[in-house]
C-alpha positions as a Python dict, from the first residue, in 0.01 Angstrom:
ca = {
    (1, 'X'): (0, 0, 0),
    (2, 'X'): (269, 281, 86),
    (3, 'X'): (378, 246, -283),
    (4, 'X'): (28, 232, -453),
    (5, 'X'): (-57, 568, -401),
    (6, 'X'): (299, 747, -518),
    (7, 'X'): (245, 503, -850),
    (8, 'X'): (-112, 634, -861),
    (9, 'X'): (-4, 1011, -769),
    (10, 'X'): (280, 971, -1058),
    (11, 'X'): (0, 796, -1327),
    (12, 'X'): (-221, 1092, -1282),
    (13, 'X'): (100, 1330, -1275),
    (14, 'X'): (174, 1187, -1669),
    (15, 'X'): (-178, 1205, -1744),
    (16, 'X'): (-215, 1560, -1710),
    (17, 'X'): (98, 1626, -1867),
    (18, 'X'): (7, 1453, -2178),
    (19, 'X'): (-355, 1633, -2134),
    (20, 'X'): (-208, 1950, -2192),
    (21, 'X'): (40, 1878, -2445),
    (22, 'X'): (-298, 1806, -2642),
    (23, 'X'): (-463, 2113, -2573),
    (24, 'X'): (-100, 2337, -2656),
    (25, 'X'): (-104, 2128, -2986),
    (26, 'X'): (-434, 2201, -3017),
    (27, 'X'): (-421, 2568, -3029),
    (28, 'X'): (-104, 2573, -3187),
    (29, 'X'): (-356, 2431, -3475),
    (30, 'X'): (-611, 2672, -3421),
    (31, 'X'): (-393, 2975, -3432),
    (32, 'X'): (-212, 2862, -3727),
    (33, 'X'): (-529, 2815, -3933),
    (34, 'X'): (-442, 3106, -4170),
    (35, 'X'): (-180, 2955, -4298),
    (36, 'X'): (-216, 2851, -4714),
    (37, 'X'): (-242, 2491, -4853),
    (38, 'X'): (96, 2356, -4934),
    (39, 'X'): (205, 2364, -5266),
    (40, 'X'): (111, 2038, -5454),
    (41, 'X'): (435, 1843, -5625),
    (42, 'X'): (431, 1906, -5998),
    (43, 'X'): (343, 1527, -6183),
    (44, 'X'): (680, 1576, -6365),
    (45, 'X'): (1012, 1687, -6212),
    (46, 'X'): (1350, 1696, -6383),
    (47, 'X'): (1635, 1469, -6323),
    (48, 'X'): (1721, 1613, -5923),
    (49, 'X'): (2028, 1834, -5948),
    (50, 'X'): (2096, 1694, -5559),
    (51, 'X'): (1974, 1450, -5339),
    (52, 'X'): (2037, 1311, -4974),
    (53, 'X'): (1858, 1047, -4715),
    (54, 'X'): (1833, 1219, -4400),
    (55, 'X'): (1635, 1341, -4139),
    (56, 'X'): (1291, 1609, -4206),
    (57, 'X'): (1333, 1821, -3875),
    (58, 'X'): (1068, 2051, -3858),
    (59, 'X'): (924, 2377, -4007),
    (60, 'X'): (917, 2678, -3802),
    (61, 'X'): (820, 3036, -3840),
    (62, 'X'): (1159, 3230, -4043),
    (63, 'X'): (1400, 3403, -3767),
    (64, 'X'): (1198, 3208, -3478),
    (65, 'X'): (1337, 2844, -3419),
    (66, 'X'): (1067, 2727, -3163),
    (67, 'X'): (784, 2886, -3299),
    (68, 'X'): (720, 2490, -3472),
    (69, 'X'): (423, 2487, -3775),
    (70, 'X'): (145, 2227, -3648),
    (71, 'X'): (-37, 2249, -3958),
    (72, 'X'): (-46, 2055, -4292),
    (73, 'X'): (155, 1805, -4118),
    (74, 'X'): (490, 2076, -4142),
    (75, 'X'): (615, 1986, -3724),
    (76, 'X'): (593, 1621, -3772),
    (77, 'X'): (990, 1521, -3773),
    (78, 'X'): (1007, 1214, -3927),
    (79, 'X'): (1286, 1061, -4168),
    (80, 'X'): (1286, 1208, -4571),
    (81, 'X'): (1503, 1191, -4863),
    (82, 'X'): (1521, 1601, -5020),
    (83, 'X'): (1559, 1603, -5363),
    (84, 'X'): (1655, 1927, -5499),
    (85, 'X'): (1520, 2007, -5860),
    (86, 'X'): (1543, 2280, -6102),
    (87, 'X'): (1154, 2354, -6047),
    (88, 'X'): (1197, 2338, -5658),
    (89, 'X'): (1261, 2094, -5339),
    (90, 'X'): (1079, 1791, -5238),
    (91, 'X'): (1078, 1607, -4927),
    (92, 'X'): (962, 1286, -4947),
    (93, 'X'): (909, 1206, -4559),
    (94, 'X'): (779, 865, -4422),
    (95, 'X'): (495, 830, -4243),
    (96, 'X'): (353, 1210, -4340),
    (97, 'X'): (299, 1392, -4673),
    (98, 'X'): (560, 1531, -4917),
    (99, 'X'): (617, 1876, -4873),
    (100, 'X'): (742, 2023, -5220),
    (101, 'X'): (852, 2393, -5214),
    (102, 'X'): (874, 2588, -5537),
    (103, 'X'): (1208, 2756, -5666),
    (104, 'X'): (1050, 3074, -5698),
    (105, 'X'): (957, 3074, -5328),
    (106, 'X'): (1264, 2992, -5197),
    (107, 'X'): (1492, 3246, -5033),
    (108, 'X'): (1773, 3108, -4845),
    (109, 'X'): (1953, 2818, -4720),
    (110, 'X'): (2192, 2835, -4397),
    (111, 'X'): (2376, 2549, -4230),
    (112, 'X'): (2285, 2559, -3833),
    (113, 'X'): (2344, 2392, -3526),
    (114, 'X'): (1994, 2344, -3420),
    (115, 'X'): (1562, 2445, -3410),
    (116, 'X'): (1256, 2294, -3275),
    (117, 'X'): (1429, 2049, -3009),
    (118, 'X'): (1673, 1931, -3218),
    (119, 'X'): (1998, 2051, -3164),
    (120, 'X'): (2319, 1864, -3332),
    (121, 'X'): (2694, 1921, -3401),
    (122, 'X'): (2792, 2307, -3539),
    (123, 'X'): (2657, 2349, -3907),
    (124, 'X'): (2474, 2018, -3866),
    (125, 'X'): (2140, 2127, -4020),
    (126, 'X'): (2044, 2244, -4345),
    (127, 'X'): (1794, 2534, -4260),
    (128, 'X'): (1575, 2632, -4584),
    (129, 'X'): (1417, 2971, -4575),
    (130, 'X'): (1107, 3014, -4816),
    (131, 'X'): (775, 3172, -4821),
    (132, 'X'): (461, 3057, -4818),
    (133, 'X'): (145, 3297, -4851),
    (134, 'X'): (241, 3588, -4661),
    (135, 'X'): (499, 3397, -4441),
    (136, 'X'): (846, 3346, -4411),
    (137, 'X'): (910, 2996, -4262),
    (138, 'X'): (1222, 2805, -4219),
    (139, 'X'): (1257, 2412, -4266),
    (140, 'X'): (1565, 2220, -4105),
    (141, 'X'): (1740, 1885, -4286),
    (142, 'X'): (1956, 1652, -4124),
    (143, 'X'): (2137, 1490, -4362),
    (144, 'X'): (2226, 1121, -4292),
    (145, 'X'): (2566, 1132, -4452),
    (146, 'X'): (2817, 1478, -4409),
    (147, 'X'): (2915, 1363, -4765),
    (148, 'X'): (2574, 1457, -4936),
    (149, 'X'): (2536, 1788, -4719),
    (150, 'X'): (2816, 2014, -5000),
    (151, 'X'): (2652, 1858, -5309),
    (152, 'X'): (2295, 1960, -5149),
    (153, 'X'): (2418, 2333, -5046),
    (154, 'X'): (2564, 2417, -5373),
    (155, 'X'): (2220, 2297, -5524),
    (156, 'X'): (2060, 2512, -5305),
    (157, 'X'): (2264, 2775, -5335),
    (158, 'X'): (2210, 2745, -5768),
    (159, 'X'): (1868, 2674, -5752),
    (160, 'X'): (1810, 3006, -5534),
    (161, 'X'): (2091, 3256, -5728),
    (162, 'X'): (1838, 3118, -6066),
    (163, 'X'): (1508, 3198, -5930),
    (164, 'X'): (1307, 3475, -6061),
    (165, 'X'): (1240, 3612, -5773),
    (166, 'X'): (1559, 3709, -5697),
    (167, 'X'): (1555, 3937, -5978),
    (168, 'X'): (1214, 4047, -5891),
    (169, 'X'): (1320, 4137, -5523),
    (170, 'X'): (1600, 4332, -5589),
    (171, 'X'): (1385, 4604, -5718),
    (172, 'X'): (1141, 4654, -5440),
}
C-alpha cells in the first residue's frame, strides 16, 4: 500500500501532462489556421540536381526556431530523402505527406546547429528559408551522410541565385 498511491499520484501526474500537451497542440492548430495549402508536387520533375537520405526536422516560423508549424503536417519530424530540382525541393518524408517547395519561393539556405528540439553538431542542419502565402518559414534537414550535405548546399545555393524572384526582389 505505501507504494500504490505514489504510483497512482505519478499515473495521474503523466496524465495531465500529456492532457495539456494536447490542448498546446491544439491551439497551436487553431492559431495557425491562416496559414495557405501547401504547394502540390508538380506530376513531372526533372532529373534532381541533388539528393540526400536524411532526417525532415521541422518547419518553423523564419527568424523564430521554436515557434514549430502544427499544420499541414509541417512539425511532424520524421525521416525524408530532399531532392533538390530545377523547379523546386521535395521532401519525401515517411509516415507524413511530401512537402514540395517551389524555386521561386525559396529564399535562403543556412547550415545551423539546431531548431525545434533538435539541436546537433555546429553546421549540422540544413535550414531552408522560403515563403509561403504571406509567411516566411524556415525548414531544417539533417542529412544522414556529411558527404551529401556540399553537393545539397551548392544545389541550393544554384537553384536560389536562378530563381526569378531574386531578380524580382532586388527592385522593391
Amino acid at each position: 500500500m505505501d507504494k500504490v498511491l505514489p504510483g497512482l499520484a505519478m499515473l495521474a501526474i503523466i496524465a495531465v501532462a500529456f492532457v495539456l500537451l494536447g490542448i498546446g497542440w491544439r491551439n497551436r492548430l487553431r492559431r495557425q489556421s491562416d496559414v495557405e495549402q501547401l504547394p502540390s508536387v508538380p506530376a513531372e520533375l526533372s532529373q534532381p540536381l541533388a539528393t540526400a537520405d536524411g532526417q525532415y526536422v521541422a518547419t518553423t516560423t523564419a527568424g523564430d526556431w521554436l515557434d514549430r508549424i502544427a499544420v499541414h503536417g509541417l512539425g511532424i519530424r520524421t525521416n525524408a530523402e530532399l531532392t533538390v530540382h530545377p523547379e523546386g525541393v521535395l521532401f519525401e518524408r515517411s509516415g507524413a505527406g511530401p512537402v514540395f517547395i517551389p524555386a521561386d519561393r525559396l529564399t535562403g539556405i543556412r547550415q545551423d546547429s539546431g531548431m525545434a528540439g533538435k539541436f546537433v553538431e555546429k553546421d549540422g542542419l540544413l535550414v531552408v528559408s522560403w515563403t509561403l502565402g504571406g509567411r516566411e518559414l524556415d525548414t531544417g534537414f539533417r542529412t544522414r551522410r556529411a558527404a551529401d550535405k556540399p553537393p545539397v548546399l551548392a544545389a541550393f545555393q544554384e537553384l536560389i541565385s536562378a530563381a526569378p524572384q531574386a531578380d524580382a526582389d532586388s527592385g522593391k
